[in-house]
Amino acid sequence: MQTKVVLEDYEIPKQWYNIQADLPKPMSPPLHPGTGKPVTAEDLAPIFPMNLIEQEVSQQRWIDIPGEVLDKYLLWRPSPLYRARNFEKLLDAPVKIYYKNEGVSPAGSHKPNTAIAQAYYNKAFGIKRLSTETGAGQWGSALAMACQMFGLECRVFMVKVSYEQKPYRRLMMNTWGANCFASPSNLTEAGRQVLAEHPDSPGSLGIAISEAVEDAVSHENSRYALGSVLNHVLLHQTIIGLEAQKQFEKIGEYPDVVIGCAGGGSNFAGIALPFVCDEIHGKQLRILAAEPALCPTMTRGPFAYDFGDLAKKTPLLPMHTLGHDYVPAPIHAGGLRYHGMAPIVSHLLNLGLIEAQAYNQLDTFDAGVKWARTEGFIPAPETTHAIAAVVAEARRAKEEGKERTILFNWSGHGLVDLAAYDAYLNGRLDAYEFSDDEMKRALKAIEGLPKP
Amino acid sequence: MERKDEKTSDYKTLIIRCPRLGGEVPFAYCEKEGGDLPCRMVVGCWEGIFLVENHLRETLSEEAWIRLNSQPPKDKLTNILDIVEKAKKRIK
């Protein structure tokens, strides 16, 4: 009985997939906040090397993965495709459940897929040092590992309150050779200004980003690295879905449903985009983004023009939105809370190429705990949203009496998020749903704005 | 969840998981997150736990309260380009 589908090293995909080439309708470009005009290569040049900027704007369908990047990927890739037989048994539904385990990377999540690539391209462009910010430390540790592998100096500005609370993430970065500084630090003008006014400042992500960017733009041969949101980050993550396609081919199967949790979009896009390509070219399947019920951007928010911000200062963007004045409640979904959805995911939803479902955090943790008690691995809180979607799909299959093959992205382990499990297991979490009154208010916020 | 009725000084030590940092923080952090202002998400994060809006209206000046509520949560790329411009000016 096969539980893992593994690819040999030589079978690892040699190219990333760029969905920009296949979109039936192209996406609108990002606009510069100062000029209102599309962001240019010159705008990005102080912080990213030109080879990554070229990827950011590329319309080429397949982009070769450099041999040096593949060599590093091979330390944990191809990641195994697991069949979750124990979880299937628990659900007792006519479903086969497969998951791509991205928690097997040294840093414990999908983040190194782009950290390795970014470190390589910076090195190739002649960059000597990279700087970044980190909150919990997950992205910082992925980049620290990647920089060490390519001989780059790595400087991570970690929000001071996390730096003090999470010594193990900091030690991971140090072990991989990075310099991890508590932010605000006295290493940058931005940090010094904060410290002068607030010597006991606990820091913030805003301060840490300012320090990392200043560190990059004020030093020769330095650049900044970002682990989410941008096109080239999503591009690097497509190796997840491309491997999964090969693994399904190997066992002569193909999924009916592909699932990922959706926040900034990098792990959802990683598993989904290669399958969206299949869908565009005629395959019949459903691709499902799992989002928090408290922040049901795609499931309940209309596709409309809206501001990206409360102060209505950003350009109007066409997106699924809950209104720019939406303030989410404190759920344990990390980055899955924002009034709008990432442009590429909104675009795919609007084109009808993907679907979305929302789940409340009690259901997601219930699914996560059941998963841990059957399959063993403890999922990150974000990952539990994808598992809750699997549970719902299995229930539907049972009701309809139809067999389904489900694939989802197990984006990372939750071993640094056990405090969230503590809160759940001790009854300190609420369900939180987005109410009809909140929906009315959200729609009022976009009344009078143009319709796409 | 029933809201707590602590005295103002007790709020500072209450703990919550920060959705942006992925770890637990005391209310004292949220009150200072924006330098001289609280985090722009402070009301949303804490309103289920105590009457945070009343507390902030009592402890912040009217000008600070208005600034807190008009802080723009920009998308990441916009935010970064803005920070690049500020950094260039700072290091001139």
XYZ file of C-alpha atoms in Angstrom:
544
model
C 0.000 0.000 0.000
C 1.692 3.174 -1.184
C 1.701 6.132 1.199
C 4.380 8.334 -0.363
C 4.920 9.187 -4.016
C 8.511 10.285 -4.441
C 10.336 11.571 -7.461
C 13.977 10.747 -8.098
C 16.356 13.688 -7.959
C 16.704 13.706 -11.748
C 12.928 14.062 -12.098
C 12.781 17.457 -10.371
C 11.148 20.072 -12.686
C 13.759 22.120 -14.532
C 11.561 25.158 -15.180
C 9.157 27.354 -13.221
C 5.749 28.125 -14.668
C 4.719 31.742 -15.297
C 0.943 32.027 -15.509
C 1.160 35.541 -16.951
C 1.694 33.877 -20.345
C -1.602 31.961 -20.231
C -4.051 34.345 -18.591
C -7.099 34.741 -20.863
C -7.159 38.385 -19.771
C -3.929 40.138 -18.636
C -3.597 41.606 -15.165
C -3.406 45.323 -14.519
C 0.089 46.502 -13.525
C 0.853 47.846 -10.034
C 0.900 51.648 -9.874
C 3.605 53.784 -8.247
C 2.203 55.575 -5.179
C 3.943 58.840 -6.069
C 3.265 59.103 -9.782
C 0.156 56.980 -10.187
C 1.890 55.431 -13.210
C 2.770 51.737 -13.598
C 5.768 50.708 -11.480
C 8.920 50.663 -13.620
C 12.144 48.674 -13.451
C 13.876 51.863 -12.246
C 11.484 52.105 -9.282
C 12.434 48.594 -8.225
C 16.178 48.738 -9.069
C 17.395 50.126 -5.706
C 15.973 47.112 -3.876
C 15.959 44.161 -6.290
C 18.600 42.972 -8.789
C 17.702 43.402 -12.450
C 17.532 39.660 -13.140
C 14.728 39.316 -10.572
C 13.009 42.459 -11.874
C 13.037 40.849 -15.333
C 11.271 37.825 -13.841
C 8.806 40.129 -12.102
C 7.596 41.527 -15.429
C 8.238 38.494 -17.658
C 5.489 37.145 -19.924
C 7.529 34.045 -20.825
C 5.610 30.834 -19.975
C 8.534 28.686 -18.814
C 11.576 30.054 -17.006
C 14.607 27.809 -16.583
C 15.595 27.008 -13.019
C 19.365 27.546 -12.835
C 21.426 24.424 -12.081
C 22.824 26.013 -8.925
C 19.276 26.520 -7.596
C 18.300 22.955 -8.473
C 21.367 21.673 -6.610
C 20.162 23.393 -3.449
C 16.510 22.411 -3.951
C 17.654 18.796 -4.033
C 18.458 18.954 -0.317
C 14.728 18.452 0.357
C 13.042 18.480 -3.028
C 11.248 16.888 -4.745
C 9.049 17.042 -1.653
C 6.989 13.893 -1.082
C 3.373 13.617 -2.148
C 1.658 11.760 0.676
C -1.590 9.852 0.661
C -3.364 10.622 3.947
C -4.830 7.156 4.481
C -5.350 7.565 8.241
C -7.212 10.811 7.774
C -9.285 9.226 4.989
C -10.235 6.455 7.379
C -11.320 8.982 9.991
C -13.493 10.874 7.484
C -15.049 7.682 6.135
C -15.913 9.279 2.779
C -15.318 8.183 -0.845
C -12.207 10.322 -1.196
C -8.526 9.842 -1.815
C -6.577 12.602 -0.097
C -3.098 13.554 -1.248
C -0.963 16.319 0.171
C 2.282 17.935 -0.815
C 4.413 18.173 2.317
C 6.300 21.457 2.197
C 7.064 21.165 5.908
C 10.029 18.909 5.070
C 12.273 21.827 4.054
C 15.041 22.667 6.546
C 13.174 25.824 7.574
C 9.882 23.901 7.907
C 7.772 25.603 5.229
C 7.541 26.457 1.525
C 9.496 29.706 2.056
C 12.925 28.340 1.011
C 11.606 27.701 -2.528
C 11.939 31.405 -3.214
C 14.673 32.213 -0.651
C 17.095 29.915 -2.495
C 16.194 31.394 -5.882
C 16.435 34.986 -4.658
C 19.822 34.379 -3.035
C 21.114 32.803 -6.265
C 19.940 35.636 -8.556
C 21.366 38.275 -6.236
C 24.687 36.434 -6.145
C 24.680 36.147 -9.945
C 24.066 39.899 -10.222
C 27.123 40.614 -8.078
C 25.300 41.379 -4.853
C 27.273 40.624 -1.672
C 24.665 41.069 1.043
C 20.910 40.793 1.455
C 18.752 42.345 4.097
C 15.211 41.598 5.129
C 12.773 41.992 7.983
C 11.065 39.228 9.892
C 8.292 39.035 12.443
C 7.981 35.510 13.746
C 11.289 34.583 12.128
C 10.152 32.068 9.539
C 11.039 34.087 6.448
C 14.219 35.376 8.118
C 15.413 31.855 8.808
C 14.621 30.664 5.256
C 16.639 33.551 3.804
C 19.471 33.044 6.309
C 19.847 29.445 5.140
C 19.701 30.438 1.472
C 22.299 33.208 1.840
C 24.683 30.844 3.598
C 24.358 28.418 0.701
C 25.403 31.094 -1.801
C 28.038 32.844 0.325
C 26.043 36.031 0.821
C 26.037 38.096 3.980
C 22.524 38.076 5.430
C 21.168 40.753 7.704
C 17.794 40.200 9.312
C 15.976 42.909 11.229
C 13.681 41.072 13.611
C 10.953 42.941 15.470
C 12.357 43.351 18.995
C 9.417 41.797 20.829
C 9.790 38.646 18.703
C 13.580 38.730 18.967
C 13.245 38.544 22.739
C 10.415 35.989 22.779
C 11.658 33.642 20.079
C 15.299 32.869 20.795
C 15.133 29.627 18.826
C 14.217 31.285 15.522
C 16.997 33.804 16.139
C 19.399 30.965 16.907
C 18.373 29.195 13.699
C 19.338 32.328 11.770
C 22.624 32.627 13.684
C 23.383 28.959 13.075
C 22.912 29.555 9.357
C 25.387 32.439 9.667
C 23.061 35.427 9.453
C 23.296 38.545 11.550
C 19.958 38.936 13.250
C 19.359 42.306 14.888
C 16.616 43.379 17.253
C 14.737 46.186 15.545
C 14.765 49.112 16.238
C 18.565 48.941 16.115
C 21.213 51.634 16.130
C 22.511 50.366 12.769
C 20.252 52.544 10.627
C 19.045 56.119 10.677
C 15.450 54.818 10.789
C 16.221 52.736 13.875
C 18.216 55.492 15.578
C 15.346 57.952 15.108
C 12.923 55.573 16.793
C 15.324 54.818 19.647
C 15.962 58.520 20.250
C 12.259 59.127 20.751
C 11.286 55.775 22.258
C 14.333 54.089 23.836
C 12.203 51.189 25.053
C 10.367 50.660 21.760
C 9.347 47.004 21.274
C 9.686 47.518 17.516
C 7.184 46.868 14.753
C 7.113 45.362 11.304
C 7.012 48.868 9.815
C 10.221 49.845 11.626
C 11.915 46.544 10.696
C 11.055 46.959 6.986
C 12.360 50.529 7.084
C 15.626 49.339 8.610
C 16.044 46.475 6.136
C 15.336 48.678 3.115
C 17.637 51.444 4.381
C 20.357 48.884 5.035
C 20.015 47.687 1.424
C 19.897 51.061 -0.312
C 22.704 52.599 1.770
C 25.325 49.915 1.174
C 27.247 48.975 -1.941
C 26.258 45.678 -3.506
C 23.296 45.227 -1.183
C 19.682 44.435 -1.950
C 16.437 43.696 -0.109
C 14.529 40.392 -0.240
C 10.787 39.797 0.199
C 9.196 36.370 0.685
C 5.602 36.964 -0.430
C 3.251 38.932 -2.679
C 5.487 39.617 -5.704
C 5.190 37.843 -9.076
C 8.697 36.372 -8.961
C 8.020 34.917 -5.494
C 4.884 33.156 -6.785
C 6.808 32.006 -9.858
C 9.453 30.274 -7.706
C 6.734 28.541 -5.682
C 5.214 26.870 -8.757
C 7.740 24.076 -8.341
C 5.303 22.667 -5.748
C 2.455 22.183 -8.235
C 4.768 21.101 -11.048
C 6.212 18.323 -8.896
C 2.715 17.281 -7.828
C 1.677 16.953 -11.478
C 4.620 14.618 -12.127
C 3.839 12.604 -9.005
C 0.212 12.128 -10.060
C 1.387 11.121 -13.507
C 3.590 8.503 -11.883
C 0.643 6.842 -10.139
C -1.730 7.297 -13.065
C -4.080 9.626 -11.230
C -5.168 13.238 -11.474
C -6.903 15.340 -8.799
C -10.547 16.372 -9.061
C -9.969 19.124 -6.505
C -6.818 21.131 -5.688
C -6.805 23.089 -2.419
C -4.557 25.683 -0.787
C -5.029 28.258 1.950
C -5.001 31.817 0.645
C -3.483 34.884 2.230
C -0.596 36.651 0.496
C -0.924 33.943 -2.125
C 2.508 32.335 -2.354
C 1.634 28.853 -1.068
C -1.796 28.757 -2.741
C -0.251 29.901 -6.024
C 2.580 27.393 -5.614
C 0.243 24.408 -5.723
C -2.536 25.956 -7.834
C -1.000 27.800 -10.783
C 0.294 24.752 -12.722
C -3.181 23.193 -12.361
C -4.834 26.456 -13.450
C -2.690 26.107 -16.594
C -4.207 22.631 -17.158
C -7.669 24.062 -16.585
C -7.106 26.865 -19.090
C -6.081 24.201 -21.591
C -9.216 22.105 -21.115
C -8.798 19.866 -18.028
C -11.847 19.455 -15.818
C -11.003 20.122 -12.174
C -11.831 22.469 -9.324
C -9.209 24.661 -7.682
C -10.176 25.915 -4.286
C -8.757 28.658 -2.072
C -9.513 28.278 1.654
C -9.918 31.517 3.573
C -10.990 32.509 7.108
C -14.744 32.970 7.681
C -13.929 36.115 9.574
C -12.281 37.595 6.506
C -14.373 36.162 3.628
C -12.901 38.357 0.941
C -13.484 35.993 -1.945
C -16.573 34.151 -0.728
C -18.635 37.168 0.275
C -16.825 40.285 -0.899
C -17.904 41.645 -4.286
C -15.453 42.090 -7.167
C -15.293 45.844 -7.215
C -12.988 48.813 -7.428
C -11.778 49.675 -3.952
C -8.931 51.441 -2.214
C -6.128 49.345 -0.789
C -6.241 51.380 2.399
C -8.417 52.960 5.032
C -7.300 56.481 4.165
C -8.290 56.022 0.488
C -4.823 57.097 -0.615
C -3.903 54.159 -2.874
C -5.193 53.907 -6.440
C -8.493 52.091 -6.912
C -7.871 48.451 -7.690
C -10.287 45.858 -9.065
C -10.399 43.120 -6.443
C -12.618 41.074 -4.181
C -13.037 43.272 -1.169
C -14.791 43.664 2.163
C -14.468 47.436 1.984
C -11.355 49.446 2.744
C -12.455 50.229 6.324
C -12.711 46.542 7.303
C -10.922 45.676 10.573
C -10.593 41.943 11.257
C -10.931 40.280 14.662
C -7.900 38.589 16.240
C -8.041 35.148 14.687
C -5.118 32.780 14.503
C -4.839 32.864 10.750
C -1.640 34.881 10.557
C -1.399 36.470 7.157
C -4.851 35.409 6.002
C -6.483 38.655 7.133
C -6.837 41.648 4.789
C -9.893 43.383 3.385
C -8.809 42.646 -0.188
C -7.330 39.579 -1.862
C -3.966 39.361 -3.670
C -4.453 40.705 -7.212
C -3.497 37.507 -9.052
C -5.802 35.361 -6.889
C -8.655 37.889 -7.296
C -8.028 37.903 -11.015
C -8.224 34.094 -11.251
C -11.387 34.038 -9.150
C -12.962 36.719 -11.304
C -12.118 34.724 -14.421
C -13.883 31.723 -12.863
C -10.681 29.665 -12.847
C -10.652 29.135 -9.083
C -13.267 28.932 -6.309
C -13.113 29.954 -2.672
C -14.547 28.677 0.603
C -14.390 30.199 4.082
C -13.913 28.376 7.405
C -14.025 29.634 10.986
C -11.018 29.132 13.215
C -12.676 26.595 15.508
C -13.356 24.393 12.478
C -9.816 24.873 11.151
C -8.171 23.990 14.474
C -10.556 21.055 14.881
C -9.383 19.820 11.477
C -5.732 20.536 12.362
C -5.905 18.595 15.616
C -7.651 15.654 13.925
C -4.922 15.736 11.308
C -2.170 15.710 13.930
C -3.844 12.785 15.706
C -4.128 10.692 12.543
C -1.295 11.733 10.217
C 1.124 12.814 12.954
C 2.395 16.083 11.503
C 1.203 19.219 13.339
C 0.107 21.795 10.754
C 0.692 25.557 10.893
C -2.514 27.535 11.693
C -2.680 28.741 8.077
C -2.387 25.162 6.804
C -5.345 24.089 8.949
C -7.599 26.150 6.653
C -6.673 23.886 3.742
C -7.337 20.809 5.889
C -10.767 22.184 6.885
C -11.528 22.561 3.172
C -10.533 18.922 2.637
C -12.927 17.863 5.404
C -15.757 19.836 3.780
C -15.021 18.325 0.350
C -15.014 14.823 1.833
C -18.351 15.488 3.512
C -19.783 16.680 0.206
C -18.483 13.616 -1.600
C -20.147 11.410 0.997
C -23.472 13.230 0.683
C -23.378 13.043 -3.104
C -22.038 9.505 -3.115
C -19.377 10.526 -5.627
C -15.713 9.576 -5.477
C -13.150 12.360 -5.469
C -9.388 12.653 -5.514
C -8.254 15.645 -3.489
C -4.823 17.295 -3.498
C -3.871 20.015 -1.042
C -0.791 21.951 -0.071
C 0.445 21.225 3.440
C 2.345 24.513 3.509
C 4.281 24.079 6.735
C 4.470 22.609 10.199
C 3.137 24.342 13.289
C 5.980 23.585 15.670
C 6.672 27.281 16.197
C 2.938 28.032 16.509
C 2.098 25.838 19.448
C 0.808 28.818 21.443
C -2.123 28.932 19.016
C -2.839 25.262 19.727
C -2.591 25.988 23.434
C -5.288 28.659 23.043
C -7.506 26.280 21.048
C -7.055 23.266 23.315
C -7.806 25.365 26.389
C -10.969 26.884 24.949
C -9.641 30.388 24.520
C -10.638 30.775 20.845
C -13.933 32.063 19.437
C -15.576 31.039 16.158
C -15.945 34.601 14.767
C -18.093 34.888 11.651
C -18.505 37.894 9.363
C -22.027 39.132 10.105
C -24.656 40.422 7.678
C -24.423 43.818 9.364
C -20.703 43.886 8.704
C -21.400 42.959 5.079
C -23.838 45.854 4.743
C -21.234 48.220 6.142
C -18.615 46.809 3.790
C -20.818 47.367 0.759
C -21.601 50.894 1.927
C -17.869 51.653 1.932
C -17.639 50.985 -1.807
C -20.922 52.638 -2.778
C -20.367 55.257 -5.419
C -17.022 53.848 -6.554
C -16.749 52.826 -10.223
C -17.588 49.212 -11.133
C -15.060 47.103 -13.038
C -16.036 35.947 24.916
C -17.007 38.069 27.908
C -15.139 41.315 28.074
C -12.896 41.851 31.053
C -13.369 44.761 33.429
C -9.787 45.404 34.509
C -8.467 48.731 35.609
C -6.522 50.566 32.909
C -3.165 49.607 34.413
C -4.102 45.909 34.202
C -4.649 45.993 30.438
C -0.962 46.389 29.720
C -0.111 42.877 30.808
C -2.947 41.107 28.954
C -1.556 38.779 26.285
C -2.854 38.126 22.769
C -1.417 36.422 19.688
C -0.363 39.098 17.216
C -1.587 38.117 13.743
C 1.176 40.133 12.096
C 4.087 38.772 14.133
C 2.770 35.254 14.643
C 3.555 35.316 18.346
C 2.073 36.452 21.626
C 2.386 40.077 22.677
C 1.152 42.093 25.651
C -1.293 44.951 25.140
C 1.586 47.268 26.068
C 3.199 46.292 22.730
C 0.071 47.077 20.723
C -0.180 50.462 22.440
C 3.322 51.412 21.264
C 3.596 49.514 17.983
C 3.348 52.590 15.809
C 6.008 54.555 17.746
C 3.922 57.310 19.302
C 0.720 55.575 18.208
C -0.835 52.159 18.835
C -0.896 49.524 16.082
C -3.499 50.375 13.442
C -5.171 47.007 14.158
C -5.372 47.530 17.919
C -9.143 48.023 18.097
C -9.967 45.000 15.936
C -7.594 42.750 17.842
C -8.652 43.722 21.353
C -12.310 44.732 21.168
C -13.461 41.211 22.014
C -11.361 41.215 25.163
C -11.956 44.614 26.766
C -13.397 48.020 25.873
C -10.261 49.015 24.024
C -11.824 51.895 22.126
C -12.949 53.564 25.371
C -9.503 53.003 26.829
C -7.750 54.548 23.828
C -10.089 57.519 23.693
C -9.252 58.153 27.361
C -5.505 57.759 27.012
C -4.780 59.247 23.565
C -5.059 62.891 22.584
C -7.818 63.686 20.073
C -5.162 64.384 17.443
C -3.493 61.002 18.076
C -6.848 59.212 17.943
C -7.604 60.807 14.568
C -4.136 59.924 13.257
C -4.558 56.331 14.460
C -7.789 55.981 12.532
C -6.468 57.494 9.342
C -3.302 55.388 9.058
C -3.213 53.839 5.609
C -2.571 50.043 5.574
C -0.907 50.066 2.164
C -0.315 47.010 0.047
C 3.196 45.657 0.446
C 4.768 46.860 -2.807
C 3.348 50.359 -2.397
C 4.597 50.414 1.167
C 8.094 49.275 0.180
C 8.436 51.831 -2.633
C 7.366 54.518 -0.181
C 9.966 53.305 2.333
C 12.675 53.320 -0.371
C 11.960 57.008 -1.061
C 12.100 57.827 2.652
C 15.327 55.840 3.091
C 16.976 57.671 0.192
C 16.103 61.014 1.780
C 17.351 59.872 5.203
C 20.760 58.797 3.965
C 21.426 61.819 1.714
